[in-house]
C-alpha cells in the first residue's frame, strides 16, 4: 500500500469496472481528510493539486504532507498534478516527488499536443511517474481559466487512438460533454462516445467535471469506461460553507482548531459518499 502512481490502481479499476476518485485538495487538512476517508472505506485514492495550489504552497511542502500521510497509509495514495500547461512546473513536480502529472495541451493543434505530451512522458517515465493527457476541450472553469460551452468540443475516437499510440500516456481525459465548475444546465454527456473510446484505447480514461453529476450519471460514466473521476469545485464549496456554517452556529468562537475539525469532518463524510458511488470501497484490500 502507501504511496504509488496511477498505473496499478487505474488498471485494477478498469479491469473491475469501478473508478478511483481524484480529489482536488486545497491545504493539509483537506489532503488528510481525503486520505482518512479513503482509509475508512478501504479505497485507493488520488490526491490532486491544481497548478494554483502548487504555486500557493510550493513543491516541497505538498510532497512532505503527502509522504507523511501516504507512506504508512493502509490504502494506495497517489499525488497527481491536475491540468498543467507549464513544462517547468511539470518538471519541478516530477523532481519534487509527485507520482503522477497531467499535461493539458488540448487547446493546441494535435501535432503540438502530441509533441508536448511526448516531452512530458520522456521526463516522467524514468522516474516512474504516470502521465495523463487531454483531448477535445472540456468546458467550464479550471484554475481561473474559463472555457465557454461554445468553445468546448468533444474528443474524436480516431484522434484518441493516434494520440495514445504516439505519446505513450498512461491515462487519457477525453472531452465527452462534462464540464468543470457548477453545471448551469443539465450536461449533455455523450455516453456512446465514451463507450467507443473505451473500446478503442486500452489505457484508463479520466472523467473531468465530477461536481454536480448525479449518482446515476456518475455510475453510467463508470459503466461506459471511466476509471478516474475528478472532483474539485464541490470540495471548494464544502470548505467555504463549513467555515460559514460554523461561525453562524458559534458566533463567539474564535478557535481555529474547532473550525478546521468541523470542516475536516464534512470533507471526510462527502468523500466517503463519493467513494461508495465510484465503487472503489474495499478495493484497497
Ligand atoms: P469539477 O470542478 O467540476 O469538480 O471538476 C474537477 C476536474 O475535472 C478537475 O480536473
GROMACS .gro file of N, CA and C in nm, residues 31-148:
model
  354
   31UNK      N    1  -0.622   1.753   0.240
   31UNK     CA    2  -0.547   1.634   0.196
   31UNK      C    3  -0.565   1.521   0.298
   32UNK      N    4  -0.548   1.552   0.427
   32UNK     CA    5  -0.556   1.443   0.525
   32UNK      C    6  -0.699   1.392   0.537
   33UNK      N    7  -0.798   1.479   0.516
   33UNK     CA    8  -0.939   1.434   0.520
   33UNK      C    9  -0.967   1.336   0.407
   34UNK      N   10  -0.916   1.365   0.289
   34UNK     CA   11  -0.937   1.275   0.174
   34UNK      C   12  -0.874   1.138   0.203
   35UNK      N   13  -0.753   1.140   0.258
   35UNK     CA   14  -0.685   1.013   0.286
   35UNK      C   15  -0.756   0.937   0.399
   36UNK      N   16  -0.804   1.010   0.501
   36UNK     CA   17  -0.878   0.942   0.610
   36UNK      C   18  -1.005   0.877   0.556
   37UNK      N   19  -1.075   0.949   0.468
   37UNK     CA   20  -1.199   0.893   0.411
   37UNK      C   21  -1.166   0.766   0.332
   38UNK      N   22  -1.058   0.771   0.255
   38UNK     CA   23  -1.018   0.653   0.175
   38UNK      C   24  -0.983   0.537   0.268
   39UNK      N   25  -0.915   0.567   0.379
   39UNK     CA   26  -0.880   0.460   0.474
   39UNK      C   27  -1.007   0.402   0.537
   40UNK      N   28  -1.101   0.490   0.574
   40UNK     CA   29  -1.226   0.441   0.634
   40UNK      C   30  -1.298   0.347   0.539
   41UNK      N   31  -1.287   0.377   0.409
   41UNK     CA   32  -1.360   0.298   0.308
   41UNK      C   33  -1.273   0.190   0.245
   42UNK      N   34  -1.147   0.181   0.289
   42UNK     CA   35  -1.053   0.082   0.231
   42UNK      C   36  -1.048   0.097   0.078
   43UNK      N   37  -1.028   0.221   0.035
   43UNK     CA   38  -1.030   0.252  -0.109
   43UNK      C   39  -0.899   0.317  -0.152
   44UNK      N   40  -0.852   0.285  -0.273
   44UNK     CA   41  -0.741   0.364  -0.328
   44UNK      C   42  -0.789   0.507  -0.351
   45UNK      N   43  -0.696   0.603  -0.354
   45UNK     CA   44  -0.738   0.742  -0.373
   45UNK      C   45  -0.630   0.825  -0.442
   46UNK      N   46  -0.675   0.927  -0.516
   46UNK     CA   47  -0.580   1.017  -0.583
   46UNK      C   48  -0.596   1.156  -0.524
   47UNK      N   49  -0.486   1.207  -0.470
   47UNK     CA   50  -0.483   1.345  -0.422
   47UNK      C   51  -0.443   1.430  -0.541
   48UNK      N   52  -0.525   1.527  -0.574
   48UNK     CA   53  -0.496   1.607  -0.692
   48UNK      C   54  -0.466   1.752  -0.650
   49UNK      N   55  -0.364   1.811  -0.716
   49UNK     CA   56  -0.332   1.951  -0.688
   49UNK      C   57  -0.344   2.030  -0.818
   50UNK      N   58  -0.413   2.143  -0.810
   50UNK     CA   59  -0.416   2.232  -0.927
   50UNK      C   60  -0.284   2.307  -0.931
   51UNK      N   61  -0.253   2.364  -1.047
   51UNK     CA   62  -0.129   2.443  -1.059
   51UNK      C   63  -0.134   2.561  -0.961
   52UNK      N   64  -0.254   2.614  -0.938
   52UNK     CA   65  -0.269   2.727  -0.845
   52UNK      C   66  -0.232   2.687  -0.702
   53UNK      N   67  -0.274   2.568  -0.662
   53UNK     CA   68  -0.240   2.520  -0.527
   53UNK      C   69  -0.090   2.496  -0.515
   54UNK      N   70  -0.030   2.444  -0.621
   54UNK     CA   71   0.115   2.422  -0.620
   54UNK      C   72   0.187   2.556  -0.605
   55UNK      N   73   0.140   2.657  -0.678
   55UNK     CA   74   0.204   2.789  -0.669
   55UNK      C   75   0.187   2.848  -0.529
   56UNK      N   76   0.074   2.822  -0.466
   56UNK     CA   77   0.049   2.879  -0.333
   56UNK      C   78   0.145   2.824  -0.228
   57UNK      N   79   0.161   2.691  -0.224
   57UNK     CA   80   0.240   2.631  -0.115
   57UNK      C   81   0.384   2.600  -0.153
   58UNK      N   82   0.410   2.579  -0.283
   58UNK     CA   83   0.544   2.535  -0.325
   58UNK      C   84   0.550   2.384  -0.329
   59UNK      N   85   0.653   2.331  -0.393
   59UNK     CA   86   0.662   2.187  -0.420
   59UNK      C   87   0.690   2.105  -0.293
   60UNK      N   88   0.791   2.146  -0.219
   60UNK     CA   89   0.836   2.061  -0.107
   60UNK      C   90   0.730   2.042   0.001
   61UNK      N   91   0.658   2.148   0.044
   61UNK     CA   92   0.558   2.125   0.149
   61UNK      C   93   0.452   2.023   0.108
   62UNK      N   94   0.404   2.031  -0.016
   62UNK     CA   95   0.297   1.939  -0.059
   62UNK      C   96   0.348   1.795  -0.060
   63UNK      N   97   0.471   1.777  -0.111
   63UNK     CA   98   0.526   1.641  -0.113
   63UNK      C   99   0.550   1.592   0.030
   64UNK      N  100   0.595   1.681   0.117
   64UNK     CA  101   0.618   1.640   0.256
   64UNK      C  102   0.486   1.596   0.321
   65UNK      N  103   0.378   1.672   0.297
   65UNK     CA  104   0.248   1.632   0.356
   65UNK      C  105   0.207   1.496   0.304
   66UNK      N  106   0.211   1.480   0.171
   66UNK     CA  107   0.156   1.356   0.115
   66UNK      C  108   0.240   1.238   0.159
   67UNK      N  109   0.370   1.257   0.167
   67UNK     CA  110   0.453   1.143   0.206
   67UNK      C  111   0.429   1.108   0.353
   68UNK      N  112   0.416   1.211   0.437
   68UNK     CA  113   0.391   1.185   0.579
   68UNK      C  114   0.260   1.107   0.595
   69UNK      N  115   0.161   1.140   0.513
   69UNK     CA  116   0.029   1.077   0.527
   69UNK      C  117   0.019   0.946   0.450
   70UNK      N  118   0.089   0.936   0.337
   70UNK     CA  119   0.065   0.823   0.246
   70UNK      C  120   0.157   0.705   0.270
   71UNK      N  121   0.281   0.732   0.311
   71UNK     CA  122   0.378   0.623   0.318
   71UNK      C  123   0.330   0.511   0.411
   72UNK      N  124   0.271   0.550   0.523
   72UNK     CA  125   0.225   0.448   0.619
   72UNK      C  126   0.075   0.423   0.607
   73UNK      N  127   0.017   0.472   0.498
   73UNK     CA  128  -0.129   0.456   0.485
   73UNK      C  129  -0.164   0.310   0.456
   74UNK      N  130  -0.285   0.274   0.495
   74UNK     CA  131  -0.332   0.136   0.471
   74UNK      C  132  -0.392   0.123   0.332
   75UNK      N  133  -0.398   0.235   0.257
   75UNK     CA  134  -0.456   0.230   0.121
   75UNK      C  135  -0.357   0.293   0.023
   76UNK      N  136  -0.367   0.258  -0.107
   76UNK     CA  137  -0.279   0.323  -0.205
   76UNK      C  138  -0.319   0.470  -0.225
   77UNK      N  139  -0.219   0.558  -0.220
   77UNK     CA  140  -0.243   0.702  -0.237
   77UNK      C  141  -0.149   0.753  -0.347
   78UNK      N  142  -0.205   0.828  -0.443
   78UNK     CA  143  -0.121   0.890  -0.546
   78UNK      C  144  -0.132   1.041  -0.533
   79UNK      N  145  -0.027   1.111  -0.575
   79UNK     CA  146  -0.031   1.258  -0.581
   79UNK      C  147  -0.020   1.298  -0.728
   80UNK      N  148  -0.125   1.362  -0.778
   80UNK     CA  149  -0.136   1.390  -0.922
   80UNK      C  150  -0.149   1.541  -0.945
   81UNK      N  151  -0.068   1.592  -1.036
   81UNK     CA  152  -0.079   1.734  -1.075
   81UNK      C  153  -0.192   1.744  -1.178
   82UNK      N  154  -0.294   1.824  -1.147
   82UNK     CA  155  -0.410   1.840  -1.237
   82UNK      C  156  -0.370   1.938  -1.349
   83UNK      N  157  -0.455   1.949  -1.452
   83UNK     CA  158  -0.432   2.037  -1.568
   83UNK      C  159  -0.310   2.129  -1.557
   84UNK      N  160  -0.207   2.100  -1.631
   84UNK     CA  161  -0.092   2.191  -1.629
   84UNK      C  162  -0.041   2.210  -1.771
   85UNK      N  163  -0.017   2.336  -1.805
   85UNK     CA  164   0.033   2.368  -1.940
   85UNK      C  165   0.180   2.405  -1.933
   86UNK      N  166   0.231   2.419  -1.810
   86UNK     CA  167   0.364   2.475  -1.790
   86UNK      C  168   0.467   2.362  -1.770
   87UNK      N  169   0.554   2.344  -1.871
   87UNK     CA  170   0.651   2.234  -1.864
   87UNK      C  171   0.746   2.246  -1.746
   88UNK      N  172   0.778   2.370  -1.707
   88UNK     CA  173   0.869   2.386  -1.593
   88UNK      C  174   0.804   2.337  -1.464
   89UNK      N  175   0.675   2.371  -1.449
   89UNK     CA  176   0.605   2.324  -1.328
   89UNK      C  177   0.595   2.171  -1.328
   90UNK      N  178   0.566   2.115  -1.445
   90UNK     CA  179   0.556   1.968  -1.453
   90UNK      C  180   0.690   1.904  -1.415
   91UNK      N  181   0.798   1.960  -1.471
   91UNK     CA  182   0.932   1.906  -1.442
   91UNK      C  183   0.963   1.917  -1.291
   92UNK      N  184   0.930   2.033  -1.233
   92UNK     CA  185   0.956   2.052  -1.090
   92UNK      C  186   0.875   1.955  -1.005
   93UNK      N  187   0.749   1.930  -1.046
   93UNK     CA  188   0.666   1.834  -0.970
   93UNK      C  189   0.726   1.694  -0.978
   94UNK      N  190   0.770   1.656  -1.098
   94UNK     CA  191   0.829   1.522  -1.115
   94UNK      C  192   0.953   1.511  -1.026
   95UNK      N  193   1.037   1.616  -1.028
   95UNK     CA  194   1.160   1.610  -0.949
   95UNK      C  195   1.132   1.615  -0.800
   96UNK      N  196   1.027   1.689  -0.760
   96UNK     CA  197   0.997   1.702  -0.617
   96UNK      C  198   0.937   1.575  -0.559
   97UNK      N  199   0.871   1.492  -0.644
   97UNK     CA  200   0.818   1.366  -0.591
   97UNK      C  201   0.671   1.339  -0.619
   98UNK      N  202   0.604   1.422  -0.702
   98UNK     CA  203   0.467   1.385  -0.744
   98UNK      C  204   0.475   1.247  -0.809
   99UNK      N  205   0.371   1.165  -0.791
   99UNK     CA  206   0.377   1.032  -0.854
   99UNK      C  207   0.305   1.031  -0.989
  100UNK      N  208   0.240   1.144  -1.023
  100UNK     CA  209   0.165   1.149  -1.149
  100UNK      C  210   0.143   1.295  -1.189
  101UNK      N  211   0.137   1.320  -1.320
  101UNK     CA  212   0.117   1.458  -1.368
  101UNK      C  213   0.022   1.458  -1.488
  102UNK      N  214  -0.044   1.574  -1.509
  102UNK     CA  215  -0.126   1.588  -1.629
  102UNK      C  216  -0.070   1.701  -1.715
  103UNK      N  217  -0.048   1.671  -1.842
  103UNK     CA  218  -0.015   1.777  -1.937
  103UNK      C  219  -0.144   1.809  -2.011
  104UNK      N  220  -0.186   1.934  -2.002
  104UNK     CA  221  -0.307   1.974  -2.073
  104UNK      C  222  -0.269   2.067  -2.188
  105UNK      N  223  -0.246   2.003  -2.303
  105UNK     CA  224  -0.212   2.080  -2.423
  105UNK      C  225  -0.324   2.066  -2.525
  106UNK      N  226  -0.447   2.042  -2.474
  106UNK     CA  227  -0.558   2.008  -2.564
  106UNK      C  228  -0.605   2.128  -2.647
  107UNK      N  229  -0.567   2.249  -2.606
  107UNK     CA  230  -0.609   2.366  -2.684
  107UNK      C  231  -0.516   2.389  -2.805
  108UNK      N  232  -0.406   2.314  -2.809
  108UNK     CA  233  -0.310   2.330  -2.920
  108UNK      C  234  -0.349   2.237  -3.037
  109UNK      N  235  -0.299   2.264  -3.156
  109UNK     CA  236  -0.319   2.169  -3.266
  109UNK      C  237  -0.266   2.032  -3.227
  110UNK      N  238  -0.326   1.925  -3.281
  110UNK     CA  239  -0.292   1.788  -3.240
  110UNK      C  240  -0.142   1.760  -3.241
  111UNK      N  241  -0.073   1.802  -3.348
  111UNK     CA  242   0.071   1.770  -3.358
  111UNK      C  243   0.146   1.832  -3.239
  112UNK      N  244   0.107   1.955  -3.202
  112UNK     CA  245   0.178   2.021  -3.090
  112UNK      C  246   0.142   1.955  -2.957
  113UNK      N  247   0.014   1.915  -2.944
  113UNK     CA  248  -0.028   1.843  -2.823
  113UNK      C  249   0.055   1.715  -2.811
  114UNK      N  250   0.069   1.642  -2.923
  114UNK     CA  251   0.146   1.517  -2.921
  114UNK      C  252   0.293   1.545  -2.883
  115UNK      N  253   0.352   1.648  -2.944
  115UNK     CA  254   0.493   1.678  -2.916
  115UNK      C  255   0.516   1.712  -2.770
  116UNK      N  256   0.429   1.799  -2.715
  116UNK     CA  257   0.444   1.838  -2.574
  116UNK      C  258   0.422   1.719  -2.481
  117UNK      N  259   0.320   1.639  -2.514
  117UNK     CA  260   0.291   1.523  -2.429
  117UNK      C  261   0.409   1.426  -2.431
  118UNK      N  262   0.469   1.407  -2.549
  118UNK     CA  263   0.585   1.317  -2.558
  118UNK      C  264   0.700   1.367  -2.469
  119UNK      N  265   0.718   1.499  -2.468
  119UNK     CA  266   0.825   1.556  -2.383
  119UNK      C  267   0.798   1.522  -2.236
  120UNK      N  268   0.671   1.535  -2.195
  120UNK     CA  269   0.637   1.507  -2.054
  120UNK      C  270   0.655   1.358  -2.024
  121UNK      N  271   0.612   1.273  -2.116
  121UNK     CA  272   0.627   1.128  -2.094
  121UNK      C  273   0.777   1.095  -2.081
  122UNK      N  274   0.861   1.158  -2.163
  122UNK     CA  275   1.006   1.131  -2.157
  122UNK      C  276   1.064   1.176  -2.022
  123UNK      N  277   1.011   1.283  -1.965
  123UNK     CA  278   1.061   1.327  -1.833
  123UNK      C  279   1.009   1.237  -1.722
  124UNK      N  280   0.884   1.191  -1.738
  124UNK     CA  281   0.816   1.122  -1.629
  124UNK      C  282   0.853   0.974  -1.616
  125UNK      N  283   0.858   0.904  -1.731
  125UNK     CA  284   0.874   0.757  -1.729
  125UNK      C  285   0.996   0.711  -1.648
  126UNK      N  286   1.116   0.773  -1.669
  126UNK     CA  287   1.233   0.724  -1.594
  126UNK      C  288   1.215   0.737  -1.443
  127UNK      N  289   1.125   0.825  -1.400
  127UNK     CA  290   1.105   0.843  -1.254
  127UNK      C  291   0.982   0.765  -1.206
  128UNK      N  292   0.927   0.680  -1.293
  128UNK     CA  293   0.809   0.602  -1.256
  128UNK      C  294   0.687   0.690  -1.224
  129UNK      N  295   0.681   0.804  -1.292
  129UNK     CA  296   0.569   0.897  -1.274
  129UNK      C  297   0.472   0.877  -1.391
  130UNK      N  298   0.343   0.863  -1.362
  130UNK     CA  299   0.245   0.842  -1.469
  130UNK      C  300   0.199   0.976  -1.528
  131UNK      N  301   0.149   0.969  -1.652
  131UNK     CA  302   0.110   1.093  -1.723
  131UNK      C  303  -0.032   1.081  -1.776
  132UNK      N  304  -0.110   1.188  -1.753
  132UNK     CA  305  -0.246   1.198  -1.811
  132UNK      C  306  -0.244   1.308  -1.917
  133UNK      N  307  -0.308   1.280  -2.031
  133UNK     CA  308  -0.320   1.382  -2.136
  133UNK      C  309  -0.467   1.406  -2.166
  134UNK      N  310  -0.495   1.518  -2.234
  134UNK     CA  311  -0.636   1.553  -2.264
  134UNK      C  312  -0.657   1.571  -2.413
  135UNK      N  313  -0.775   1.530  -2.460
  135UNK     CA  314  -0.814   1.554  -2.600
  135UNK      C  315  -0.955   1.610  -2.606
  136UNK      N  316  -0.979   1.697  -2.704
  136UNK     CA  317  -1.103   1.772  -2.707
  136UNK      C  318  -1.085   1.887  -2.609
  137UNK      N  319  -1.190   1.966  -2.588
  137UNK     CA  320  -1.176   2.073  -2.489
  137UNK      C  321  -1.292   2.066  -2.391
  138UNK      N  322  -1.258   2.054  -2.262
  138UNK     CA  323  -1.360   2.042  -2.158
  138UNK      C  324  -1.403   2.184  -2.116
  139UNK      N  325  -1.535   2.209  -2.119
  139UNK     CA  326  -1.586   2.344  -2.088
  139UNK      C  327  -1.578   2.372  -1.938
  140UNK      N  328  -1.598   2.500  -1.901
  140UNK     CA  329  -1.609   2.539  -1.761
  140UNK      C  330  -1.485   2.609  -1.710
  141UNK      N  331  -1.480   2.625  -1.574
  141UNK     CA  332  -1.369   2.698  -1.512
  141UNK      C  333  -1.276   2.601  -1.444
  142UNK      N  334  -1.148   2.607  -1.476
  142UNK     CA  335  -1.048   2.526  -1.407
  142UNK      C  336  -0.927   2.615  -1.388
  143UNK      N  337  -0.887   2.633  -1.259
  143UNK     CA  338  -0.771   2.716  -1.229
  143UNK      C  339  -0.784   2.856  -1.291
  144UNK      N  340  -0.901   2.915  -1.276
  144UNK     CA  341  -0.930   3.051  -1.325
  144UNK      C  342  -0.935   3.062  -1.477
  145UNK      N  343  -0.923   2.950  -1.548
  145UNK     CA  344  -0.934   2.958  -1.694
  145UNK      C  345  -1.075   2.915  -1.732
  146UNK      N  346  -1.147   3.004  -1.803
  146UNK     CA  347  -1.286   2.977  -1.835
  146UNK      C  348  -1.298   2.937  -1.982
  147UNK      N  349  -1.352   2.819  -2.007
  147UNK     CA  350  -1.375   2.775  -2.145
  147UNK      C  351  -1.525   2.775  -2.168
  148UNK      N  352  -1.572   2.862  -2.258
  148UNK     CA  353  -1.716   2.871  -2.287
  148UNK      C  354  -1.766   2.743  -2.351
   0.00000   0.00000   0.00000
